[in-house]
Coordinates of C-alpha atoms in Angstrom, one line a residue:
M300 CA -0.3 3.0 2.9
N301 CA -3.7 4.1 1.9
L302 CA -3.5 3.4 -1.8
S303 CA -6.3 2.7 -4.2
L304 CA -4.4 1.0 -6.9
S305 CA -4.6 -1.9 -9.3
T306 CA -1.9 -4.0 -11.1
G307 CA -2.0 -5.8 -14.4
A308 CA 0.1 -7.4 -17.0
V309 CA 0.4 -4.6 -19.5
T310 CA 3.7 -4.9 -21.3
R311 CA 5.4 -2.1 -23.2
A312 CA 5.2 -2.7 -27.0
N313 CA 5.0 -0.6 -30.1
G314 CA 1.4 0.4 -29.2
A315 CA 0.1 3.8 -28.2
L316 CA 2.1 5.9 -25.8
P317 CA 0.4 6.3 -22.4
T318 CA -1.3 9.7 -22.5
D319 CA -1.7 10.3 -18.8
N320 CA 2.0 11.0 -18.3
G321 CA 2.0 8.9 -15.2
A322 CA -0.6 11.2 -13.6
V323 CA -3.0 8.4 -12.7
V324 CA -1.7 6.4 -9.7
G325 CA -2.6 2.8 -10.3
S326 CA -2.7 3.1 -14.0
N327 CA 0.0 2.7 -16.7
E328 CA 3.2 4.4 -15.6
G329 CA 1.7 5.3 -12.3
T330 CA 1.3 1.8 -11.0
L331 CA 2.7 0.7 -7.7
N332 CA 3.3 -2.9 -6.9
H333 CA 5.9 -4.0 -4.2
I334 CA 6.5 -1.2 -1.7
C335 CA 9.3 -0.8 0.8
V336 CA 8.9 1.7 3.6
A337 CA 12.0 2.6 5.7
L338 CA 11.7 4.6 8.9
F339 CA 14.8 6.1 10.6
D340 CA 15.6 7.9 13.8
A341 CA 17.3 11.3 14.0
N342 CA 20.7 9.6 13.6
N343 CA 19.7 8.0 10.3
K344 CA 19.5 4.5 11.9
L345 CA 16.7 2.2 10.9
V346 CA 13.7 1.9 13.2
T347 CA 11.2 0.0 11.0
L348 CA 11.4 -1.7 7.6
H349 CA 8.0 -2.6 6.2
E350 CA 7.5 -4.3 2.9
Y351 CA 4.3 -5.3 1.3
D352 CA 2.5 -6.0 -2.0
Y353 CA 0.0 -3.3 -2.4
S354 CA -3.6 -4.5 -2.4
G355 CA -5.5 -1.8 -0.6
D356 CA -5.0 0.3 2.5
E357 CA -1.9 -0.4 4.4
N358 CA -1.1 0.6 8.0
I359 CA 2.4 0.6 9.4
S360 CA 3.2 0.1 13.0
T361 CA 6.4 1.9 14.3
R362 CA 7.8 3.8 17.2
T363 CA 7.7 7.6 17.7
D364 CA 11.5 7.8 17.5
A365 CA 11.0 7.2 13.8
V366 CA 11.3 10.7 12.5
Q367 CA 12.4 10.2 8.9
M368 CA 10.8 8.2 6.1
L369 CA 12.0 6.9 2.8
I370 CA 9.9 4.9 0.4
F371 CA 10.7 2.7 -2.6
A372 CA 8.3 1.3 -5.1
N373 CA 8.4 -1.5 -7.6
V374 CA 11.5 -3.1 -6.2
P375 CA 12.4 -6.7 -5.7
V376 CA 11.3 -8.4 -2.4
G377 CA 14.0 -8.1 0.2
A378 CA 16.2 -5.8 -1.7
F379 CA 16.9 -3.7 1.4
A380 CA 17.2 -6.5 3.9
G381 CA 20.3 -6.1 6.1
K382 CA 20.5 -2.4 5.6
Y383 CA 20.4 -0.3 8.8
I384 CA 21.7 3.2 7.9
L385 CA 19.8 5.6 5.6
S386 CA 22.7 6.1 3.3
D387 CA 23.1 2.4 2.8
F388 CA 19.6 2.2 1.3
Y389 CA 20.6 4.5 -1.5
T390 CA 23.5 2.3 -2.5
V391 CA 21.4 -0.9 -3.1
A392 CA 21.8 -1.5 -6.8
Q393 CA 18.8 -1.7 -9.1
D394 CA 19.0 -3.6 -12.4
L395 CA 17.1 -2.0 -15.3
G396 CA 16.1 -5.6 -16.3
Y397 CA 13.5 -5.6 -13.5
T398 CA 11.3 -3.4 -15.7
T399 CA 10.7 -6.5 -17.8
S400 CA 8.4 -8.0 -15.1
V401 CA 4.9 -6.7 -14.6
N402 CA 5.6 -5.9 -10.9
G403 CA 9.3 -5.1 -10.7
K404 CA 10.1 -8.2 -8.7
S405 CA 12.1 -10.2 -11.3
N406 CA 14.4 -9.7 -14.3
T407 CA 13.8 -12.9 -16.1
G408 CA 12.4 -11.2 -19.2
V409 CA 15.7 -9.5 -20.2
T410 CA 16.3 -12.0 -23.0
M411 CA 13.1 -11.1 -24.7
A412 CA 12.8 -8.1 -27.1
N413 CA 10.2 -5.5 -26.4
S414 CA 9.5 -6.9 -22.9
Q415 CA 9.6 -3.8 -20.6
S416 CA 6.5 -3.1 -18.7
M417 CA 5.1 0.4 -18.1
K418 CA 3.8 -0.9 -14.7
S419 CA 7.1 -1.8 -13.1
L420 CA 9.0 1.5 -13.1
P421 CA 11.2 1.9 -10.0
M422 CA 10.4 4.9 -7.9
M423 CA 11.6 6.6 -4.7
S424 CA 10.4 9.4 -2.5
D425 CA 12.5 12.1 -1.0
V426 CA 13.3 11.7 2.7
Q427 CA 10.3 13.0 4.6
T428 CA 10.2 14.3 8.2
L429 CA 7.7 12.8 10.5
N430 CA 6.3 15.0 13.3
W431 CA 4.7 13.0 16.1
G432 CA 3.7 16.1 18.1
S433 CA 0.1 15.6 17.2
G434 CA -0.2 12.1 18.7
T435 CA 0.6 8.5 17.9
T436 CA -1.1 8.4 14.5
L437 CA 0.3 10.0 11.4
S438 CA -1.1 10.2 7.8
P439 CA 1.5 12.0 5.7
T440 CA 1.3 12.3 2.0
V441 CA 4.3 11.1 0.0
T442 CA 5.4 11.8 -3.5
L443 CA 7.3 9.2 -5.5
N444 CA 9.6 10.0 -8.4
R445 CA 10.4 7.5 -11.2
M446 CA 14.1 6.7 -11.4
V447 CA 13.8 6.0 -15.2
A448 CA 13.1 8.1 -18.3
R449 CA 11.0 7.1 -21.2
V450 CA 12.6 7.5 -24.6
A451 CA 10.1 7.1 -27.5
L452 CA 10.5 7.1 -31.2
T453 CA 7.1 8.7 -32.0
N454 CA 7.3 8.9 -35.8
I455 CA 9.5 8.4 -38.8
T456 CA 9.0 10.4 -42.1
Y457 CA 11.2 10.4 -45.2
S458 CA 12.3 13.2 -47.5
F459 CA 14.6 11.9 -50.1
T460 CA 15.5 14.7 -52.6
G461 CA 18.5 15.6 -54.8
S462 CA 21.0 12.8 -55.0
Y463 CA 18.8 10.7 -52.8
N464 CA 15.8 11.1 -55.0
G465 CA 14.2 7.7 -55.5
C466 CA 15.9 6.1 -52.5
S467 CA 14.0 4.3 -49.7
F468 CA 14.6 3.0 -46.2
T469 CA 12.8 0.2 -44.4
P470 CA 13.3 0.0 -40.6
T471 CA 14.1 -3.5 -39.3
E472 CA 14.9 -2.7 -35.8
V473 CA 14.7 0.0 -33.1
F474 CA 16.9 -0.2 -30.0
M475 CA 18.7 1.7 -27.3
Y476 CA 22.5 2.1 -27.4
N477 CA 24.9 3.2 -24.6
A478 CA 22.1 2.8 -22.0
S479 CA 23.0 2.3 -18.4
N480 CA 21.5 -0.8 -17.0
Q481 CA 22.5 -0.4 -13.3
L482 CA 21.4 2.3 -10.9
T483 CA 24.1 2.2 -8.2
N484 CA 23.0 5.2 -6.1
W485 CA 19.3 6.2 -5.9
N486 CA 20.1 9.5 -4.3
T487 CA 22.8 10.8 -6.6
K488 CA 21.3 8.8 -9.6
T489 CA 24.8 7.3 -10.2
V490 CA 24.6 4.6 -12.9
S491 CA 26.9 2.0 -14.5
G492 CA 26.9 0.0 -17.7
N493 CA 26.7 1.0 -21.4
V494 CA 24.6 -1.6 -23.0
S495 CA 22.8 -2.1 -26.3
G496 CA 19.4 -3.7 -27.3
E497 CA 20.5 -4.5 -30.8
N498 CA 19.3 -8.0 -31.8
I499 CA 22.8 -9.7 -32.0
A500 CA 24.3 -12.6 -30.1
G501 CA 26.4 -10.5 -27.7
N502 CA 23.3 -8.7 -26.4
V503 CA 21.2 -11.7 -25.3
N504 CA 20.8 -10.3 -21.8
T505 CA 19.8 -6.8 -22.9
A506 CA 17.4 -7.7 -25.7
Y507 CA 14.6 -6.0 -23.8
L508 CA 16.1 -2.7 -24.8
G509 CA 15.2 -3.3 -28.4
S510 CA 12.3 -4.1 -30.7
G511 CA 13.9 -7.3 -32.1
T512 CA 13.7 -7.8 -35.8
I513 CA 10.5 -6.3 -37.2
S514 CA 8.9 -6.9 -40.5
T515 CA 6.7 -3.8 -40.4
Y516 CA 7.4 -0.6 -38.7
S517 CA 4.5 0.9 -36.7
A518 CA 5.2 3.9 -34.4
P519 CA 5.7 4.5 -31.6
Y520 CA 8.5 2.4 -30.1
Y521 CA 9.5 3.4 -26.5
F522 CA 11.9 2.2 -23.9
Y523 CA 12.7 2.9 -20.2
V524 CA 16.3 3.8 -19.3
F525 CA 18.2 5.1 -16.3
P526 CA 19.7 8.6 -16.2
H527 CA 22.8 9.1 -18.3
G528 CA 25.5 11.8 -18.7
S529 CA 26.7 13.4 -21.9
T530 CA 29.9 11.3 -22.1
S531 CA 29.2 8.4 -24.4
P532 CA 25.6 9.5 -24.5
T533 CA 22.6 7.2 -24.7
K534 CA 21.2 6.9 -28.2
L535 CA 18.1 5.7 -29.8
V536 CA 19.0 3.7 -33.0
I537 CA 17.0 3.0 -36.0
K538 CA 18.4 0.1 -38.0
G539 CA 17.2 -1.0 -41.4
T540 CA 17.7 -1.6 -45.1
F541 CA 18.6 1.4 -47.3
K542 CA 17.8 1.0 -51.0
T543 CA 19.6 3.4 -53.4
N544 CA 18.0 4.8 -56.5
S545 CA 19.9 2.3 -58.5
G546 CA 18.4 -0.6 -56.6
T547 CA 21.4 -1.5 -54.4
T548 CA 20.5 -2.4 -50.8
Y549 CA 22.5 -2.5 -47.6
T550 CA 22.1 -2.3 -43.8
T551 CA 22.5 1.1 -42.2
Y552 CA 22.1 2.7 -38.8
Y553 CA 20.8 6.0 -37.6
P554 CA 22.2 6.5 -34.0
I555 CA 20.3 9.5 -32.6
T556 CA 21.6 11.1 -29.4
V557 CA 18.7 11.6 -27.0
N558 CA 18.2 15.2 -25.9
S559 CA 20.8 16.6 -28.2
S560 CA 20.5 20.0 -29.9
A561 CA 23.9 19.6 -31.7
T562 CA 23.9 20.7 -35.3
G563 CA 26.2 19.5 -38.1
N564 CA 25.7 15.8 -38.3
I565 CA 22.1 16.0 -37.0
I566 CA 19.7 18.8 -37.3
S567 CA 17.8 18.7 -34.0
T568 CA 15.2 20.8 -32.2
V569 CA 14.6 20.2 -28.5
T570 CA 11.5 21.6 -27.0
G571 CA 11.2 21.7 -23.2
G572 CA 14.6 20.1 -22.5
T573 CA 18.2 21.0 -21.9
G574 CA 19.6 19.8 -25.3
D575 CA 22.8 18.8 -23.5
S576 CA 22.7 15.1 -24.4
K577 CA 21.9 14.2 -20.8
I578 CA 19.0 12.0 -19.8
L579 CA 17.2 12.9 -16.6
S580 CA 15.1 10.6 -14.5
N581 CA 11.3 11.0 -14.2
T582 CA 11.4 12.6 -17.7
T583 CA 9.9 11.7 -21.1
Y584 CA 11.7 12.2 -24.4
G585 CA 9.7 11.9 -27.6
L586 CA 11.7 11.8 -30.8
A587 CA 10.1 12.5 -34.2
V588 CA 12.6 11.7 -37.0
T589 CA 12.8 12.7 -40.6
I590 CA 15.3 10.7 -42.7
S591 CA 16.6 12.4 -45.8
G592 CA 19.8 10.4 -46.5
T593 CA 21.8 7.3 -45.7
G594 CA 22.9 6.4 -42.2
V595 CA 26.3 4.9 -41.0
N596 CA 27.8 1.5 -41.3
S597 CA 28.2 0.8 -37.6
V598 CA 26.0 1.6 -34.6
S599 CA 29.1 3.1 -32.9
D600 CA 29.7 5.6 -35.7
E601 CA 28.5 9.1 -35.7
L602 CA 26.3 10.3 -38.5
T603 CA 28.5 12.3 -40.8
A604 CA 26.0 14.2 -42.9
T605 CA 22.9 16.2 -42.4
N606 CA 20.7 13.3 -43.3
V607 CA 18.5 13.2 -40.2
T608 CA 16.3 15.8 -38.7
V609 CA 15.1 15.1 -35.1
T610 CA 12.4 17.0 -33.2
T611 CA 12.5 16.1 -29.5
S612 CA 9.8 16.9 -27.1
V613 CA 10.8 16.7 -23.4
D614 CA 8.4 16.6 -20.5
S615 CA 8.4 15.7 -16.8
Y616 CA 6.3 12.8 -15.5
T617 CA 3.5 13.7 -13.2
N618 CA 4.7 12.5 -9.8
A619 CA 2.8 9.7 -8.1
T620 CA 1.4 11.0 -4.8
I621 CA 0.2 8.5 -2.2
A622 CA -1.0 8.7 1.4
E623 CA 0.7 7.0 4.3
H624 CA -0.7 5.9 7.6
F625 CA 1.4 5.3 10.7
G626 CA -0.4 4.1 13.8
P627 CA -2.6 1.3 15.0
A628 CA -4.8 -0.6 12.5
V629 CA -7.6 -3.0 12.8
G630 CA -6.1 -6.5 13.0
D631 CA -2.9 -5.4 14.7
I632 CA -1.7 -7.5 17.6
Y633 CA -1.6 -5.7 20.9
Y634 CA 1.0 -6.7 23.5
S635 CA 1.3 -6.6 27.3
D636 CA 3.9 -3.8 27.0
G637 CA 1.4 -1.5 25.2
T638 CA 3.0 -1.9 21.8
Y639 CA 1.3 -3.3 18.7
S640 CA 2.3 -4.7 15.4
N641 CA 0.8 -6.2 12.3
N642 CA 3.1 -9.2 12.5
Y643 CA 3.3 -11.5 15.5
Y644 CA 6.5 -11.2 17.6
A645 CA 7.1 -14.3 19.7
S646 CA 9.4 -12.4 22.0
K647 CA 6.4 -10.3 23.2
T648 CA 3.2 -11.3 25.0
P649 CA 0.0 -10.7 22.9
I650 CA -3.1 -9.9 24.9
G651 CA -5.5 -8.6 22.3
I652 CA -6.4 -7.6 18.8
I653 CA -7.0 -4.0 17.8
V654 CA -10.6 -3.9 16.6
S655 CA -11.2 -0.2 16.0
T656 CA -9.2 3.0 15.5
N657 CA -12.3 5.2 15.5
S658 CA -11.5 7.7 18.3
V659 CA -15.2 8.1 19.1
Y660 CA -15.4 4.5 20.2
C661 CA -11.8 4.3 21.5
E662 CA -12.4 6.2 24.7
A663 CA -11.1 9.5 23.5
T664 CA -13.0 11.4 26.1
S665 CA -11.1 9.5 28.8
G666 CA -7.7 10.4 27.3
Y667 CA -7.2 7.5 25.0
G668 CA -8.7 7.4 21.5
H669 CA -6.0 5.7 19.5
G670 CA -7.2 2.1 19.5
L671 CA -9.8 -0.3 20.9
V672 CA -8.6 -3.8 21.8
M673 CA -10.6 -7.0 22.2
A674 CA -9.1 -9.6 24.5
L675 CA -7.9 -12.8 23.0
T676 CA -9.7 -14.9 25.6
E677 CA -13.0 -14.9 27.5
A678 CA -13.2 -13.3 30.9
I679 CA -14.9 -16.5 32.2
S680 CA -15.1 -19.8 30.4
S681 CA -18.8 -20.2 31.1
G682 CA -21.7 -17.8 31.1
C683 CA -22.6 -15.4 33.9
S684 CA -25.3 -12.9 34.8
W685 CA -25.0 -9.2 34.1
G686 CA -26.3 -7.9 37.4
D687 CA -29.4 -7.2 39.5
A688 CA -32.5 -7.5 37.4
S689 CA -34.6 -5.7 39.9
V690 CA -32.5 -2.5 39.6
N691 CA -32.9 0.1 36.9
E692 CA -29.4 1.5 37.0
S693 CA -29.5 5.3 37.5
V694 CA -25.8 5.6 36.9
L695 CA -26.2 4.4 33.3
R696 CA -27.9 6.3 30.5
D697 CA -30.9 4.6 29.0
N698 CA -30.7 3.4 25.4
P699 CA -34.2 2.6 24.4
T700 CA -33.7 2.1 20.6
L701 CA -31.0 0.8 18.3
N702 CA -30.0 4.3 17.1
V703 CA -29.5 5.5 20.7
A704 CA -27.5 2.3 21.6
Y705 CA -25.2 2.9 18.6
T706 CA -24.2 6.2 20.2
D707 CA -23.4 4.7 23.6
N708 CA -19.7 4.7 22.9
S709 CA -18.0 4.3 26.3
G710 CA -17.9 1.0 28.0
L711 CA -15.2 2.3 30.2
T712 CA -17.5 5.0 31.6
N713 CA -20.3 2.5 32.0
T714 CA -18.0 0.0 33.8
K715 CA -16.6 2.5 36.2
A716 CA -20.1 3.8 37.0
I717 CA -21.3 0.3 37.9
A718 CA -18.1 -0.4 39.9
S719 CA -18.6 2.8 41.9
A720 CA -22.3 2.1 42.6
H721 CA -22.0 -1.6 43.5
T722 CA -19.5 -4.0 45.1
L723 CA -18.4 -6.2 42.3
S724 CA -18.1 -10.0 42.9
S725 CA -18.9 -13.3 41.3
T726 CA -22.2 -13.5 43.2
V727 CA -25.1 -14.0 40.7
Q728 CA -27.0 -10.8 40.1
T729 CA -26.0 -8.7 43.1
G730 CA -22.3 -9.0 42.5
Y731 CA -22.7 -7.8 38.9
P732 CA -20.6 -10.7 37.6
A733 CA -20.2 -9.5 34.0
F734 CA -18.5 -6.4 35.3
Y735 CA -16.6 -8.3 37.9
Y736 CA -15.1 -10.7 35.4
A737 CA -14.3 -8.0 32.8
Y738 CA -13.1 -5.3 35.2
V739 CA -11.6 -7.1 38.2
A740 CA -10.9 -10.7 37.7
Y741 CA -9.6 -10.6 34.1
K742 CA -6.7 -8.3 34.9
S743 CA -5.4 -10.9 37.5
N744 CA -4.9 -13.3 34.6
V745 CA -4.1 -10.9 31.8
A746 CA -2.5 -7.6 33.0
A747 CA -3.3 -4.6 31.0
P748 CA -0.5 -2.1 30.2
A749 CA -0.3 0.9 32.6
S750 CA -0.7 3.2 29.6
S751 CA -4.1 1.7 28.7
S752 CA -7.5 2.1 30.1
G753 CA -7.5 -1.3 31.7
W754 CA -10.1 -4.0 30.8
F755 CA -13.8 -3.1 30.9
L756 CA -17.1 -4.4 29.6
P757 CA -17.7 -2.9 26.2
S758 CA -20.8 -0.8 25.4
A759 CA -23.4 -1.6 22.7
G760 CA -22.0 1.1 20.5
Q761 CA -18.4 -0.2 20.8
W762 CA -19.5 -3.7 19.8
W763 CA -21.4 -2.2 16.9
D764 CA -18.4 -0.2 15.7
V765 CA -16.1 -3.2 16.1
I766 CA -18.3 -5.4 14.0
E767 CA -18.4 -2.8 11.2
K768 CA -14.6 -2.5 11.2
A769 CA -14.0 -6.2 11.2
E770 CA -16.3 -6.8 8.3
K771 CA -14.7 -4.0 6.3
K772 CA -11.3 -5.5 6.9
Y773 CA -12.4 -8.7 5.1
G774 CA -14.3 -7.1 2.3
Y775 CA -17.8 -7.5 3.6
T776 CA -20.4 -4.7 3.4
A777 CA -21.8 -4.3 6.8
D778 CA -25.6 -3.8 6.9
L779 CA -25.1 -2.4 10.3
L780 CA -23.9 0.8 8.5
N781 CA -27.5 1.2 7.4
Q782 CA -28.9 0.9 10.9
H783 CA -27.4 3.9 12.6
N784 CA -30.8 5.7 12.5
N785 CA -32.9 2.6 13.1
T786 CA -35.5 3.4 15.9
G787 CA -36.4 -0.2 16.4
I788 CA -35.6 -2.3 19.5
A789 CA -34.0 -5.3 17.8
Y790 CA -32.0 -6.2 14.7
L791 CA -32.2 -9.5 12.9
N792 CA -30.0 -10.3 9.8
S793 CA -28.5 -13.8 9.6
T794 CA -26.1 -12.8 6.9
E795 CA -24.8 -9.9 9.0
T796 CA -24.5 -12.2 12.0
N797 CA -22.5 -14.8 10.1
Q798 CA -20.2 -12.1 8.7
A799 CA -19.6 -10.5 12.1
Y800 CA -18.8 -13.8 13.8
S801 CA -16.5 -14.9 11.0
S802 CA -14.7 -11.5 10.7
L803 CA -14.0 -11.2 14.4
N804 CA -12.7 -14.7 14.7
T805 CA -10.6 -14.3 11.6
L806 CA -9.0 -11.2 13.0
M807 CA -7.7 -13.3 16.0
N808 CA -6.8 -16.3 13.8
N809 CA -4.7 -14.2 11.4
S810 CA -2.7 -12.7 14.2
G811 CA -0.8 -15.8 14.8
A812 CA -1.3 -15.5 18.6
N813 CA -3.0 -18.0 20.8
Y814 CA -6.6 -17.1 21.2
T815 CA -10.1 -18.4 22.2
A816 CA -12.6 -18.0 19.4
L817 CA -15.8 -16.2 20.1
I818 CA -18.6 -18.6 21.1
S819 CA -21.6 -18.9 18.9
S820 CA -23.7 -17.4 21.7
F821 CA -24.7 -14.2 23.4
Y822 CA -22.3 -11.5 24.7
W823 CA -23.0 -8.9 27.3
C824 CA -22.8 -5.2 26.8
S825 CA -22.5 -2.5 29.5
S826 CA -25.4 -0.6 27.9
E827 CA -28.8 -0.6 29.6
M828 CA -32.2 -0.6 27.8
N829 CA -35.4 0.1 29.7
G830 CA -34.2 -1.9 32.6
D831 CA -32.8 -4.7 30.5
I832 CA -29.4 -4.9 28.8
W833 CA -28.3 -4.8 25.2
R834 CA -26.5 -7.9 24.1
Y835 CA -24.9 -9.2 20.9
N836 CA -25.6 -12.7 19.6
F837 CA -23.5 -14.7 17.2
V838 CA -26.2 -17.3 16.4
S839 CA -27.5 -16.6 12.9
T840 CA -31.0 -17.8 13.7
D841 CA -31.5 -15.2 16.4
Y842 CA -31.3 -11.4 16.7
L843 CA -27.8 -10.1 16.3
L844 CA -28.6 -7.2 18.6
C845 CA -31.5 -6.9 21.1
S846 CA -32.1 -6.7 24.8
G847 CA -32.1 -9.4 27.4
S848 CA -32.7 -9.8 31.1
K849 CA -29.8 -9.0 33.5
D850 CA -30.3 -12.2 35.4
N851 CA -29.6 -14.6 32.5
T852 CA -26.5 -16.7 33.6
N853 CA -25.7 -18.2 30.1
W854 CA -24.2 -15.2 28.4
Y855 CA -20.5 -14.5 27.9
V856 CA -18.0 -11.7 28.7
R857 CA -15.3 -10.6 26.3
P858 CA -13.2 -7.7 27.9
F859 CA -12.0 -4.7 25.9
L860 CA -9.5 -2.0 26.6
A861 CA -8.5 1.3 25.0
F862 CA -5.2 3.1 24.5

């Protein structure tokens, strides 16, 4: 997923209500933490299940028979493990208590009052159709809907007149009552449980749905609850001490049905909502209450007099919209069968690491363009010469300066041109050994998939692009990005050299596959420069990119392929 989000330990309290209404992905109620992406075939059978903690761009490897997508956010790790049919994913129960963690992964905060986090709200997308007709890479946009509603007590005012003149009320607790604490079907929004957050012994595991005992009331108080029907409706309860005009005090409750426009026992005005006492997901309910008389003796009682006026404001959250990316990604492992993955599969044979998905450098003009793969091993364990130093190759374009070398983007074209013009062998110079070992010999040891380009000697531009992509993968800022228009003939930057060398080796190391690390030495390119050859050097005290003589026998060959 390509998400630019951040997470943090902001816990819901009686502070200011979020004003963005969930509109800012990555902030407040728009935060995404643990993501579960499920991809299904046309028969609703699972093809790929990909879970990750969001920390930046995420790329998902799958097959083209995955034609449906369903995404969950802020769910426990492994919640959907063992599910293989689309409908089964909907029936994985979600406990409301997971909103007490800052990332939706645990429910250990349920015994603490006021512990819900605005940053752990469970979300789900609609099922989205994937159309692979355009190729093997997709970047759909996905909308996530919150499965909870926010219920807020935004204000309390008092209007004691007539027989209540001189009375007062002091809130000591605010809590939810008849709230469902289990979501049993994400699709139908079926729920179970009718729990209370009142601060009493029997509610120890649902204390998070209440404020706990408070000494001073300070609006607002707000809670997150699952959808609920009008039967035994969910209520927001204000509990406190009522003092009569004669000085007598007692505990009383004001149980206020959320989203109710019923009159008689409560005078209620609902703006923007249905007024049918139902709570809908992905919706906010703000209750402003005016108390003009006493409440009831028990939280389960109905208010019996017109002693409370409620003004309810109902609004929908702004949906969280995110971008998905399906296809190859830098750092993915490439296998002998032409598949790739971001996790190592021991049952397959890894042969390379995807080092670029920039179609310009992935041999798109030759019918590939999806990914560029660097071999996991050297073509030859020692150095070798490039070719005949006495020949200025007419079959290759000349790349006299750095900016021109950057645009030489097809090592496949260069390699085939040399192979057509010369008889390749291991013979120093005249056999063009660098091409022989990359293009001919290497495939005898490491076969390339028939669907790929086959192995070749990469161009100067391809090496350049690969270094930029590898450095970006590990958070470096590549200075090579600033050299695209450099008209010089060599580039020296020890920091860049160290970053490039480290990033490329880290790509291979993190794959989990067996590999041979790049040598701190020179590597041949297939790009010519005024009769010499461009080469890359991973020795920080020397030029990262400059030319060298074709007859040098100490430089190395790392094959590439495209798919």
